[in-house]
Coordinates of C-alpha atoms and ligand atoms in Angstrom, one line a residue:
X1 CA 13.3 -15.5 -32.3
X2 CA 15.3 -17.0 -29.5
X3 CA 12.9 -15.4 -27.0
X4 CA 9.9 -16.9 -28.7
X5 CA 11.5 -20.3 -29.0
X6 CA 12.3 -20.2 -25.3
X7 CA 8.6 -20.6 -24.8
X8 CA 7.6 -24.1 -25.7
X9 CA 4.2 -23.3 -27.2
X10 CA 3.6 -23.8 -30.9
X11 CA 0.2 -22.1 -30.8
X12 CA 2.0 -18.9 -29.5
X13 CA 4.5 -19.2 -32.3
X14 CA 1.7 -19.6 -34.9
X15 CA -0.1 -16.6 -33.5
X16 CA 2.9 -14.3 -33.7
X17 CA 3.7 -15.5 -37.2
X18 CA 0.1 -15.0 -38.3
X19 CA 0.0 -11.4 -37.2
X20 CA 3.4 -10.6 -38.6
X21 CA 2.3 -11.9 -41.9
X22 CA -1.0 -10.0 -41.8
X23 CA 0.2 -6.6 -40.3
X24 CA 3.6 -6.6 -42.1
X25 CA 5.6 -4.6 -39.6
X26 CA 9.1 -3.6 -40.7
X27 CA 10.6 -5.0 -37.5
X28 CA 9.5 -7.0 -34.5
X29 CA 10.6 -6.6 -30.9
X30 CA 9.9 -9.4 -28.4
X31 CA 10.0 -8.3 -24.8
X32 CA 11.0 -10.6 -22.0
X33 CA 10.6 -9.6 -18.4
X34 CA 14.0 -7.9 -18.3
X35 CA 14.1 -4.2 -17.3
X36 CA 16.4 -3.5 -20.3
X37 CA 13.6 -4.6 -22.7
X38 CA 11.1 -2.3 -21.0
X39 CA 13.5 0.6 -21.1
X40 CA 13.7 0.1 -24.8
X41 CA 9.9 0.2 -25.1
X42 CA 9.8 3.3 -22.9
X43 CA 12.4 5.0 -25.2
X44 CA 10.4 3.8 -28.3
X45 CA 7.3 5.7 -27.0
X46 CA 9.4 8.8 -27.1
X47 CA 11.3 8.1 -30.3
X48 CA 8.0 7.2 -32.1
X49 CA 6.4 10.4 -30.8
X50 CA 3.7 8.8 -28.8
X51 CA 4.8 10.3 -25.5
X52 CA 6.8 13.4 -24.7
X53 CA 8.9 14.0 -21.7
X54 CA 7.7 16.5 -19.1
X55 CA 9.4 18.9 -16.8
X56 CA 9.5 16.3 -14.0
X57 CA 11.8 13.4 -14.7
X58 CA 10.1 10.0 -15.4
X59 CA 6.9 11.8 -16.3
X60 CA 5.5 11.8 -19.9
X61 CA 2.4 13.0 -21.6
X62 CA 0.4 11.3 -24.3
X63 CA -2.5 12.5 -26.4
X64 CA -5.4 10.7 -28.0
X65 CA -6.9 12.1 -31.1
X66 CA -9.6 14.6 -30.6
X67 CA -12.8 12.5 -30.3
X68 CA -10.8 9.4 -29.2
X69 CA -10.9 10.1 -25.5
X70 CA -13.3 7.5 -24.2
X71 CA -14.4 3.9 -24.7
X72 CA -16.1 3.5 -28.0
X73 CA -19.2 1.5 -27.1
X74 CA -20.8 1.7 -30.5
X75 CA -17.8 0.1 -32.3
X76 CA -17.0 -2.5 -29.6
X77 CA -18.6 -5.7 -30.7
X78 CA -18.5 -9.4 -29.7
X79 CA -18.0 -11.7 -32.6
X80 CA -20.4 -14.6 -32.3
X81 CA -21.8 -17.4 -34.5
X82 CA -25.2 -17.4 -32.7
X83 CA -26.9 -14.1 -33.9
X84 CA -29.2 -14.0 -30.8
X85 CA -26.7 -14.9 -28.0
X86 CA -26.5 -11.5 -26.3
X87 CA -29.0 -8.8 -25.6
X88 CA -28.9 -5.9 -28.2
X89 CA -27.3 -3.6 -25.6
X90 CA -24.3 -5.8 -25.6
X91 CA -23.6 -5.3 -29.3
X92 CA -22.6 -8.4 -31.2
X93 CA -22.0 -9.2 -34.8
X94 CA -21.5 -12.3 -37.0
X95 CA -18.2 -13.8 -36.2
X96 CA -17.1 -14.5 -39.7
X97 CA -18.1 -11.1 -41.0
X98 CA -16.3 -9.4 -38.1
X99 CA -13.1 -11.4 -38.6
X100 CA -13.2 -10.6 -42.3
X101 CA -13.6 -6.9 -41.6
X102 CA -10.8 -7.0 -39.1
X103 CA -8.4 -8.9 -41.3
X104 CA -9.1 -6.3 -44.0
X105 CA -8.4 -3.5 -41.6
X106 CA -5.2 -5.1 -40.3
X107 CA -3.8 -6.1 -43.7
X108 CA -0.4 -4.2 -43.9
X109 CA -1.5 -1.9 -41.1
X110 CA 2.0 -1.9 -39.5
X111 CA 4.0 -1.2 -42.6
X112 CA 7.0 0.9 -41.7
X113 CA 6.4 0.3 -38.0
X114 CA 7.8 -1.8 -35.3
X115 CA 5.7 -4.5 -33.8
X116 CA 6.0 -5.1 -30.0
X117 CA 5.3 -8.6 -28.8
X118 CA 4.7 -8.6 -25.0
X119 CA 3.8 -11.1 -22.3
X120 CA 1.7 -10.2 -19.3
X121 CA -0.1 -11.9 -16.4
X122 CA -3.7 -11.0 -15.3
X123 CA -3.4 -11.4 -11.5
X124 CA -0.3 -12.2 -9.4
X125 CA 2.1 -14.3 -11.5
X126 CA 2.6 -17.1 -9.0
X127 CA -1.0 -17.8 -8.3
X128 CA -3.8 -20.0 -9.5
X129 CA -5.6 -16.8 -10.6
X130 CA -2.9 -15.9 -13.2
X131 CA -4.0 -15.8 -16.8
X132 CA -1.2 -15.5 -19.3
X133 CA -1.7 -12.9 -22.0
X134 CA 0.0 -12.1 -25.3
X135 CA -0.1 -8.5 -26.4
X136 CA 0.8 -7.6 -29.9
X137 CA 0.8 -3.9 -30.7
X138 CA 2.5 -1.3 -32.8
X139 CA 2.1 1.3 -30.1
X140 CA 5.0 1.6 -27.7
X141 CA 2.6 3.8 -25.6
X142 CA 0.2 0.8 -25.2
X143 CA 3.1 -1.5 -24.2
X144 CA 4.6 1.1 -21.9
X145 CA 1.3 1.7 -20.2
X146 CA 0.8 -2.0 -19.7
X147 CA 4.2 -2.3 -18.1
X148 CA 3.2 0.3 -15.5
X149 CA -0.3 -1.3 -15.0
X150 CA 0.3 -5.1 -15.2
X151 CA 2.7 -7.8 -14.2
X152 CA 5.0 -9.0 -16.9
X153 CA 4.4 -12.6 -17.9
X154 CA 7.3 -13.9 -20.0
X155 CA 8.3 -16.2 -17.1
X156 CA 4.7 -17.4 -16.7
X157 CA 4.6 -18.4 -20.4
X158 CA 7.9 -20.2 -20.1
X159 CA 6.7 -22.1 -17.1
X160 CA 3.3 -23.0 -18.6
X161 CA 4.8 -23.9 -22.0
X162 CA 2.3 -25.9 -24.1
X163 CA -0.3 -25.8 -21.3
X164 CA -0.6 -22.0 -21.4
X165 CA -4.3 -21.1 -22.1
X166 CA -3.6 -17.6 -23.0
X167 CA -5.6 -14.5 -24.2
X168 CA -4.5 -12.8 -27.4
X169 CA -4.7 -9.0 -27.6
X170 CA -3.9 -7.5 -31.0
X171 CA -3.8 -3.8 -31.4
X172 CA -2.7 -1.3 -34.0
X173 CA -3.2 2.5 -33.8
X174 CA -3.4 2.5 -37.6
X175 CA -2.6 5.5 -39.7
X176 CA -1.5 8.5 -37.6
X177 CA -0.8 12.1 -38.1
X178 CA 0.9 14.8 -36.1
X179 CA -1.2 16.1 -33.3
X180 CA -0.6 18.2 -30.1
X181 CA 3.1 18.7 -29.2
X182 CA 4.0 17.0 -32.4
X183 CA 2.8 13.7 -31.0
X184 CA 1.2 11.2 -33.4
X185 CA -2.5 10.6 -33.0
X186 CA -4.9 8.3 -34.8
X187 CA -6.1 9.6 -38.1
X188 CA -8.7 7.0 -39.1
X189 CA -11.3 7.2 -36.3
X190 CA -14.1 6.3 -38.7
X191 CA -12.6 2.8 -38.8
X192 CA -12.0 2.6 -35.1
X193 CA -13.0 -1.0 -34.0
X194 CA -12.7 -3.2 -31.0
X195 CA -13.8 -6.8 -31.8
X196 CA -13.9 -9.5 -29.2
X197 CA -13.6 -13.0 -30.5
X198 CA -14.8 -15.1 -27.6
X199 CA -14.2 -18.5 -29.4
X200 CA -10.5 -17.8 -29.9
X201 CA -10.1 -15.7 -26.8
X202 CA -8.7 -13.0 -29.0
X203 CA -9.4 -9.2 -29.0
X204 CA -8.7 -7.0 -32.0
X205 CA -8.4 -3.2 -31.6
X206 CA -7.6 -0.8 -34.4
X207 CA -7.4 2.9 -35.2
X208 CA -7.6 4.0 -31.6
X209 CA -5.2 5.0 -28.8
X210 CA -7.5 5.8 -25.8
X211 CA -6.4 3.3 -23.1
X212 CA -9.9 1.9 -22.6
X213 CA -9.9 0.8 -26.2
X214 CA -6.3 0.0 -26.8
X215 CA -4.7 -1.3 -23.6
X216 CA -5.6 -4.9 -24.2
X217 CA -4.9 -6.0 -20.7
X218 CA -7.5 -3.7 -19.3
X219 CA -11.2 -3.9 -20.5
X220 CA -10.4 -6.0 -23.5
X221 CA -9.0 -8.9 -21.6
X222 CA -11.6 -8.3 -18.9
X223 CA -14.4 -9.1 -21.4
X224 CA -12.6 -12.5 -22.2
X225 CA -12.1 -13.2 -18.5
X226 CA -15.8 -12.7 -17.8
X227 CA -16.7 -15.4 -20.3
X228 CA -14.0 -17.7 -19.0
X229 CA -15.0 -17.1 -15.4
X230 CA -18.6 -17.9 -16.1
X231 CA -17.6 -21.3 -17.6
X232 CA -15.3 -22.1 -14.6
X233 CA -17.4 -20.9 -11.7
X234 CA -15.5 -17.9 -10.5
X235 CA -16.1 -14.2 -11.1
X236 CA -14.4 -11.3 -13.0
X237 CA -15.7 -8.1 -11.5
X238 CA -15.4 -4.3 -12.2
X239 CA -14.4 -3.9 -8.6
X240 CA -11.9 -2.2 -6.3
X241 CA -10.3 -4.2 -3.5
X242 CA -9.4 -2.3 -0.3
X243 CA -8.8 -2.8 3.4
X244 CA -10.7 -0.9 6.0
X245 CA -9.8 -0.9 9.7
X246 CA -12.7 -1.7 12.0
X247 CA -13.2 -1.7 15.8
X248 CA -10.7 -3.7 17.9
X249 CA -8.0 -3.2 15.2
X250 CA -9.6 -5.6 12.8
X251 CA -8.6 -5.2 9.1
X252 CA -11.5 -5.9 6.7
X253 CA -11.1 -6.4 3.0
X254 CA -13.9 -5.1 0.9
X255 CA -14.6 -5.0 -2.8
X256 CA -16.7 -2.4 -4.6
X257 CA -18.3 -2.2 -8.0
X258 CA -19.1 1.3 -9.3
X259 CA -19.6 2.4 -12.9
X260 CA -16.7 4.4 -14.4
X261 CA -16.2 7.8 -12.8
X262 CA -18.6 7.2 -9.9
X263 CA -16.1 7.2 -7.0
X264 CA -14.4 3.8 -7.3
X265 CA -10.8 5.0 -7.1
X266 CA -11.6 7.8 -4.6
X267 CA -13.2 5.2 -2.2
X268 CA -10.0 3.2 -2.2
X269 CA -8.0 6.3 -1.4
X270 CA -9.8 7.4 1.8
X271 CA -7.1 8.4 4.3
X272 CA -5.9 5.9 6.8
X273 CA -7.1 2.8 4.8
X274 CA -5.2 0.9 2.1
X275 CA -5.7 0.1 -1.6
X276 CA -5.2 -3.3 -3.2
X277 CA -6.8 -2.5 -6.5
X278 CA -9.1 0.2 -8.0
X279 CA -10.7 -1.4 -11.1
X280 CA -10.8 -5.1 -11.8
X281 CA -10.9 -8.1 -9.4
X282 CA -10.9 -11.9 -9.8
X283 CA -12.9 -13.6 -7.1
X284 CA -12.8 -17.3 -6.2
X285 CA -14.6 -19.5 -3.9
X286 CA -12.0 -20.7 -1.4
X287 CA -14.4 -23.1 0.3
X288 CA -15.1 -21.4 3.6
X289 CA -14.8 -17.9 2.1
X290 CA -14.4 -15.8 -1.0
X291 CA -10.9 -14.6 -2.0
X292 CA -9.9 -11.9 -4.4
X293 CA -6.9 -10.7 -6.3
X294 CA -6.2 -7.5 -8.2
X295 CA -6.0 -8.3 -11.9
X296 CA -3.7 -5.2 -12.2
X297 CA -0.8 -3.7 -10.3
X298 CA -1.3 -0.1 -11.4
X299 CA -3.9 2.6 -11.7
X300 CA -5.3 4.2 -14.9
X301 CA -6.9 6.9 -13.0
X302 CA -9.1 9.9 -13.7
X303 CA -7.1 13.0 -13.0
X304 CA -9.9 15.5 -13.1
X305 CA -10.3 17.3 -9.8
X306 CA -7.2 15.7 -8.1
X307 CA -5.8 18.4 -5.8
X308 CA -3.3 18.4 -2.9
X309 CA -6.0 19.1 -0.2
X310 CA -8.5 16.4 -1.0
X311 CA -6.2 13.8 -2.5
X312 CA -3.0 14.1 -0.6
X313 CA -1.7 10.6 -1.4
X314 CA -2.4 10.6 -5.2
X315 CA -1.1 14.2 -5.4
X316 CA 2.1 13.2 -3.7
X317 CA 2.6 10.2 -6.0
X318 CA 1.8 12.1 -9.1
X319 CA 4.2 15.0 -8.4
X320 CA 7.1 12.8 -7.4
X321 CA 9.8 12.7 -10.2
X322 CA 10.9 9.3 -8.9
X323 CA 7.7 7.7 -10.0
X324 CA 7.1 6.8 -13.6
X325 CA 3.8 8.4 -14.7
X326 CA 2.1 8.7 -18.1
X327 CA -0.4 11.6 -18.2
X328 CA -3.0 11.6 -21.0
X329 CA -5.0 14.5 -22.4
X330 CA -3.9 17.1 -19.8
X331 CA -2.6 20.6 -20.6
X332 CA 1.1 21.2 -21.0
X333 CA 2.2 24.7 -20.0
X334 CA 4.9 26.7 -21.7
X335 CA 7.4 25.7 -19.0
X336 CA 6.9 22.0 -19.6
X337 CA 4.9 21.4 -16.5
X338 CA 1.3 20.2 -16.7
X339 CA -2.1 21.4 -15.5
X340 CA -5.5 19.6 -15.2
X341 CA -9.0 20.8 -14.4
X342 CA -9.5 21.1 -10.6
X343 CA -5.9 21.1 -9.7
X344 CA -6.8 24.0 -7.4
X345 CA -4.4 26.6 -8.7
X346 CA -5.1 29.4 -11.2
X347 CA -6.1 28.1 -14.6
X348 CA -3.2 28.9 -17.1
X349 CA -4.0 31.3 -19.9
X350 CA -2.6 29.0 -22.6
X351 CA -0.8 25.8 -23.4
X352 CA -1.1 22.6 -25.4
X353 CA -3.9 20.2 -24.7
X354 CA -5.9 17.4 -26.4
X355 CA -7.3 20.0 -28.8
X356 CA -3.8 21.4 -29.8
X357 CA -2.8 24.9 -29.0
X358 CA -5.2 26.1 -26.4
X359 CA -6.1 29.4 -24.8
X360 CA -8.8 30.2 -22.3
X361 CA -12.2 30.4 -24.0
X362 CA -11.2 28.2 -27.0
X363 CA -14.3 26.6 -28.6
X364 CA -14.6 23.3 -30.6
X365 CA -16.1 23.2 -34.1
X366 CA -19.6 22.7 -32.5
X367 CA -19.1 26.0 -30.5
X368 CA -18.6 24.2 -27.2
X369 CA -15.9 25.6 -24.9
X370 CA -12.9 23.2 -24.7
X371 CA -11.9 22.6 -21.1
X372 CA -8.3 23.0 -20.0
X373 CA -8.0 19.2 -19.8
X374 CA -10.4 16.5 -21.0
X375 CA -12.9 15.3 -18.4
X376 CA -11.6 11.8 -19.0
X377 CA -7.9 12.8 -18.9
X378 CA -6.0 10.1 -17.0
X379 CA -2.7 9.0 -15.5
X380 CA -1.0 5.6 -15.3
X381 CA 1.0 4.8 -12.3
X382 CA 2.1 1.7 -10.4
X383 CA 0.3 1.1 -7.1
X384 CA 3.5 0.7 -5.3
X385 CA 4.1 4.4 -5.8
X386 CA 1.3 5.1 -3.4
X387 CA 2.0 5.3 0.4
X388 CA -1.3 3.5 1.1
X389 CA -0.7 0.4 -1.1
X390 CA -1.9 -2.7 0.7
X391 CA 0.9 -5.1 1.6
X392 CA -0.9 -8.1 0.2
X393 CA -1.1 -6.8 -3.4
X394 CA 1.0 -9.7 -4.6
X395 CA -0.4 -12.4 -2.2
X396 CA -0.9 -15.4 -4.5
X397 CA -3.9 -16.7 -2.5
X398 CA -5.6 -13.3 -2.5
X399 CA -7.4 -11.7 0.4
X400 CA -10.5 -12.8 2.2
X401 CA -13.5 -10.6 1.1
X402 CA -15.9 -9.8 3.9
X403 CA -18.1 -7.3 2.1
X404 CA -19.0 -6.5 -1.4
X405 CA -20.3 -3.0 -2.3
X406 CA -22.4 -1.8 -5.2
X407 CA -22.8 1.9 -5.9
X408 CA -23.8 4.3 -8.7
X409 CA -25.0 7.8 -9.5
X410 CA -28.5 7.8 -8.1
X411 CA -30.1 11.1 -7.0
X412 CA -33.3 9.9 -5.5
X413 CA -33.6 6.3 -4.4
X414 CA -30.9 4.5 -2.6
X415 CA -29.8 5.7 0.9
X416 CA -26.1 6.4 1.5
X417 CA -25.4 2.8 2.8
X418 CA -27.5 -0.3 3.3
X419 CA -26.8 -4.0 3.8
X420 CA -28.7 -6.6 1.9
X421 CA -30.6 -9.3 3.8
X422 CA -28.5 -12.1 2.3
X423 CA -26.4 -13.0 -0.8
X424 CA -29.3 -13.7 -3.0
X425 CA -31.2 -10.6 -2.0
X426 CA -28.0 -8.5 -2.4
X427 CA -27.1 -9.8 -5.9
X428 CA -30.6 -9.2 -7.1
X429 CA -31.7 -6.0 -5.5
X430 CA -28.3 -4.3 -5.2
X431 CA -25.9 -5.7 -7.9
X432 CA -28.4 -6.6 -10.6
X433 CA -30.5 -3.5 -9.8
X434 CA -27.7 -1.0 -10.2
X435 CA -28.7 2.0 -12.3
X436 CA -26.4 5.0 -12.9
X437 CA -26.0 8.1 -15.0
X438 CA -23.5 7.8 -17.9
X439 CA -20.2 9.7 -17.6
X440 CA -17.3 10.9 -19.7
X441 CA -15.6 7.6 -19.5
X442 CA -17.5 6.5 -22.6
X443 CA -18.1 8.5 -25.8
X444 CA -21.7 9.8 -26.1
X445 CA -24.2 11.7 -24.0
X446 CA -23.3 11.9 -20.3
X447 CA -25.9 12.1 -17.5
X448 CA -28.3 9.6 -19.0
X449 CA -29.7 7.1 -16.3
X450 CA -28.8 3.6 -17.5
X451 CA -29.2 0.1 -16.2
X452 CA -25.7 -1.2 -15.3
X453 CA -25.9 -4.5 -13.5
X454 CA -22.9 -5.0 -11.2
X455 CA -21.4 -1.9 -13.0
X456 CA -20.3 -4.5 -15.5
X457 CA -22.7 -4.0 -18.4
X458 CA -20.0 -2.5 -20.7
X459 CA -17.9 -5.6 -20.3
X460 CA -20.3 -8.5 -20.3
X461 CA -19.5 -11.2 -22.8
X462 CA -22.3 -13.5 -21.6
X463 CA -26.1 -12.7 -21.5
X464 CA -27.0 -10.5 -18.6
X465 CA -29.3 -13.1 -17.1
X466 CA -26.6 -15.8 -17.3
X467 CA -24.2 -13.5 -15.6
X468 CA -26.7 -12.8 -12.8
X469 CA -27.3 -16.5 -12.4
X470 CA -23.6 -17.2 -12.2
X471 CA -23.3 -14.6 -9.4
X472 CA -26.2 -16.2 -7.5
X473 CA -24.6 -19.6 -7.8
X474 CA -21.1 -18.4 -6.8
X475 CA -22.3 -17.2 -3.4
X476 CA -24.7 -20.1 -2.9
X477 CA -21.8 -22.6 -3.3
X478 CA -19.7 -20.8 -0.7
X479 CA -20.1 -21.5 3.1
X480 CA -19.4 -18.0 4.1
X481 CA -19.9 -15.5 1.2
X482 CA -19.2 -11.8 1.7
X483 CA -22.1 -9.6 3.0
X484 CA -23.5 -7.4 0.3
X485 CA -24.0 -3.6 0.6
X486 CA -25.2 -0.7 -1.5
X487 CA -23.8 2.8 -1.2
X488 CA -24.9 6.0 -2.9
X489 CA -22.7 9.1 -2.8
X490 CA -25.0 11.0 -5.1
X491 CA -28.2 11.3 -3.2
X492 CA -29.7 14.8 -3.6
X493 CA -32.1 17.0 -1.9
X494 CA -34.8 17.2 -4.6
X495 CA -35.8 20.8 -3.8
X496 CA -32.4 22.5 -3.8
X497 CA -30.8 19.9 -6.2
X498 CA -27.8 19.7 -3.9
X499 CA -26.0 16.6 -2.6
X500 CA -27.0 15.4 0.8
X501 CA -23.5 14.2 1.7
X502 CA -20.0 15.6 1.5
X503 CA -17.1 14.0 -0.5
X504 CA -15.5 12.7 2.7
X505 CA -18.6 10.9 4.0
X506 CA -17.8 7.7 2.0
X507 CA -15.3 6.9 4.8
X508 CA -18.1 6.8 7.3
X509 CA -20.1 4.3 5.3
X510 CA -16.9 2.1 4.8
X511 CA -16.3 2.1 8.6
X512 CA -19.9 1.1 9.3
X513 CA -19.6 -1.7 6.7
X514 CA -16.3 -2.9 8.2
X515 CA -17.9 -3.0 11.7
X516 CA -21.1 -4.6 10.5
X517 CA -19.4 -7.6 8.9
X518 CA -18.2 -8.5 12.4
X519 CA -21.5 -7.7 14.0
X520 CA -19.9 -4.7 15.7
X521 CA -22.6 -2.3 14.5
X522 CA -26.4 -2.4 14.9
X523 CA -28.9 -1.9 12.1
X524 CA -32.5 -0.9 11.4
X525 CA -34.6 -3.0 9.1
X526 CA -36.2 -1.4 6.1
X527 CA -38.1 -3.0 3.2
X528 CA -35.0 -3.0 1.1
X529 CA -32.3 -4.0 3.7
X530 CA -30.5 -3.0 6.9
X531 CA -29.4 0.6 7.5
X532 CA -27.1 2.0 10.3
X533 CA -28.6 3.3 13.5
X534 CA -28.3 7.0 14.3
X535 CA -26.2 6.2 17.4
X536 CA -23.6 4.2 15.5
X537 CA -23.3 6.8 12.7
X538 CA -23.0 9.6 15.2
X539 CA -20.1 7.8 16.9
X540 CA -18.4 7.0 13.6
X541 CA -18.8 10.6 12.3
X542 CA -17.2 11.9 15.5
X543 CA -14.3 9.3 15.4
X544 CA -13.5 9.6 11.7
X545 CA -14.1 13.3 10.8
X546 CA -14.7 15.0 14.2
X547 CA -18.1 16.1 13.0
X548 CA -21.2 16.3 15.0
X549 CA -23.8 14.3 13.0
X550 CA -27.3 15.6 13.4
X551 CA -30.6 13.9 13.6
X552 CA -31.9 16.1 10.8
X553 CA -29.1 14.9 8.5
X554 CA -29.8 11.3 9.4
X555 CA -33.5 11.8 8.7
X556 CA -32.8 13.5 5.3
X557 CA -30.3 10.9 4.2
X558 CA -32.0 7.7 5.5
X559 CA -35.7 8.3 5.1
X560 CA -37.4 5.6 3.0
X561 CA -38.8 7.0 -0.2
X562 CA -41.4 4.4 -1.2
X563 CA -42.4 5.9 -4.5
X564 CA -39.0 6.0 -6.1
X565 CA -38.2 2.5 -4.9
X566 CA -41.5 1.2 -6.5
X567 CA -40.7 3.0 -9.8
X568 CA -37.2 1.5 -9.8
X569 CA -38.7 -2.0 -9.4
X570 CA -41.1 -1.4 -12.2
X571 CA -38.3 -0.2 -14.5
X572 CA -36.2 -3.2 -13.7
X573 CA -38.9 -5.8 -14.0
X574 CA -39.7 -4.6 -17.5
X575 CA -36.0 -4.8 -18.4
X576 CA -35.5 -8.3 -16.9
X577 CA -38.7 -9.5 -18.4
X578 CA -38.5 -8.0 -21.9
X579 CA -34.9 -7.3 -22.7
X580 CA -32.6 -9.5 -20.7
X581 CA -31.9 -13.1 -21.8
X582 CA -32.0 -16.0 -19.4
X583 CA -33.2 -14.0 -16.4
X584 CA -33.2 -16.4 -13.4
X585 CA -36.8 -16.9 -12.2
X586 CA -35.8 -16.2 -8.6
X587 CA -35.0 -12.6 -9.6
X588 CA -38.8 -12.0 -10.1
X589 CA -39.7 -13.6 -6.8
X590 CA -37.1 -11.6 -4.9
X591 CA -38.2 -8.3 -6.6
X592 CA -41.9 -9.0 -6.0
X593 CA -41.2 -9.8 -2.3
X594 CA -39.4 -6.5 -2.1
X595 CA -42.3 -4.7 -3.7
X596 CA -44.7 -6.3 -1.2
X597 CA -42.6 -5.1 1.7
X598 CA -42.5 -1.6 0.3
X599 CA -46.3 -1.6 -0.3
X600 CA -46.9 -2.8 3.2
X601 CA -44.8 0.0 4.7
X602 CA -46.4 2.6 2.5
X603 CA -49.9 1.5 3.5
X604 CA -49.0 1.7 7.1
X605 CA -46.8 4.8 7.2
X606 CA -47.1 6.7 4.0
X607 CA -44.8 7.7 1.1
X608 CA -41.8 9.0 3.1
X609 CA -40.9 7.3 6.3
X610 CA -38.3 8.6 8.7
X611 CA -35.7 6.0 9.8
X612 CA -36.8 6.7 13.4
X613 CA -40.2 5.4 12.3
X614 CA -39.1 2.2 10.7
Ligands
SPV1 C1 -13.4 2.6 -17.0 O1 -13.9 3.4 -17.8 O2 -14.1 1.9 -16.3 C2 -12.0 2.7 -16.7 C3 -11.1 3.3 -17.7 O3 -11.5 2.0 -15.8 S1 -11.1 2.4 -19.2 O4 -9.7 1.9 -19.4 O5 -11.5 3.3 -20.2 O6 -12.0 1.2 -19.1
MN2 MN1 -13.1 0.7 -14.9

């Protein structure tokens, strides 16, 4: 009580009281920023059997119930009074009905459990970006994860007092039963719900443990932040922030938006550069430039495929017993150490994983072989455990963004890297035109090509057209907005169905971008943007990876495929005309102009045009 009363904010007190009354926990723990409080929460995660210690000190494992290992898009809904506010893809429901259902589900849901009341900050605490957040949960795992991934915000609440305009994140794992390793997992997945109440800036999440559904500070707060940003003229983006060194020792900050599991984190981890964030960024117009901060201070990363050879820095951080790490949905071997798919050693014969006792060849009820670790198995770690963490992570003014990158899984259209002609062209033909195949980060069928504007579709709390318009306005109001680029790591040779690039080539495109924003690299004009010259790429390939880049590779990777570009425009125009609400009219003009440029090239030079012919 004393800790609550130290914060002079009656609205906060009312909120806590309301949820104690509704959820009826047997006790309540209020966490300040003090390390002792977080130690208590860490211990609670163990005591309550939500995490189990591993062989390496400071490492724990957590399991989500079988079938609870990804974001539940179907049951994630915005609660709104206006029944036609969002596009059907964005999944909304009547606010009163949703609140009623949620109050029903939450009634007495914490009986016999302890409630954790926690305070966090989205963004660096001492900055104008900071948004105070109240997290209420009965899961010590959720609170513990948030302590690793976010800055604590008790002090921020104290300082803001009555003025604090805070987000509320209310979570309960609901009824649980004993799962793998005797850890408690959700039992009531049929009633798994994530409801976002925009009006009250509150998100409710029940009967789920998977981080993307339960860690309120992550995608749940992000959905509220997108709405708030749109009403205040700044941006909340599904973007990494990293620094890349360019010619003459220049350090260039770039942001990049990729759908989940499409290379966002691995891009920030390229050797020799530094990471400031790997998932969510707040961007503000600082007058003469755009600045960005990382909303988080940790990484909730995909562990699949991480190995000591390709991911030296992550490997080192994840195997260091000094670092606090929570692993989720990996295999625990009989000796108490862990194993995940792609770790590069021999696959163990048996162990415990997200399906319980596991042995090689085990099948699920549908007859599908259960992999050693889940494809969306993850780890939580603080960024300061990484040797390549950028020194400006906590800079309250943020970093100056020189380039913004959009990328997805696209096998046949976009070239590996291309710069847009200007902000408007970039937002429309790169960001708003992003399409990508679905992945294991969400429940449901992977590999389906979907429209994913700015890789933010899953988190948009405003109509798609409004969001595109806000992006356009944001850059138009800035004197020196970042340059916009697209990248595509997934381009394939259609005949052999093999990738046209190697995993490490992303570093080459980053270097070109970093040089380009300072006019230190040339470009060739295509109907859709500006691509690197062969000479520049050859030089960068040599410098970065010691490889001899051939003309044949350049031609295969950078030829202009008119037909697939035209199909893409057709698909997008149908979507923006028939499905998207509030599409800015300029989008059609810019897309039609692009189509005219493509048609013109095709009439002159044919369907496939070599970059040497452009
Ligand atoms: C993503 O899926 O984009 C993630 C992980 O970053 S989640 O927490 O599930 O959102
Ligand atoms: Mn993400």
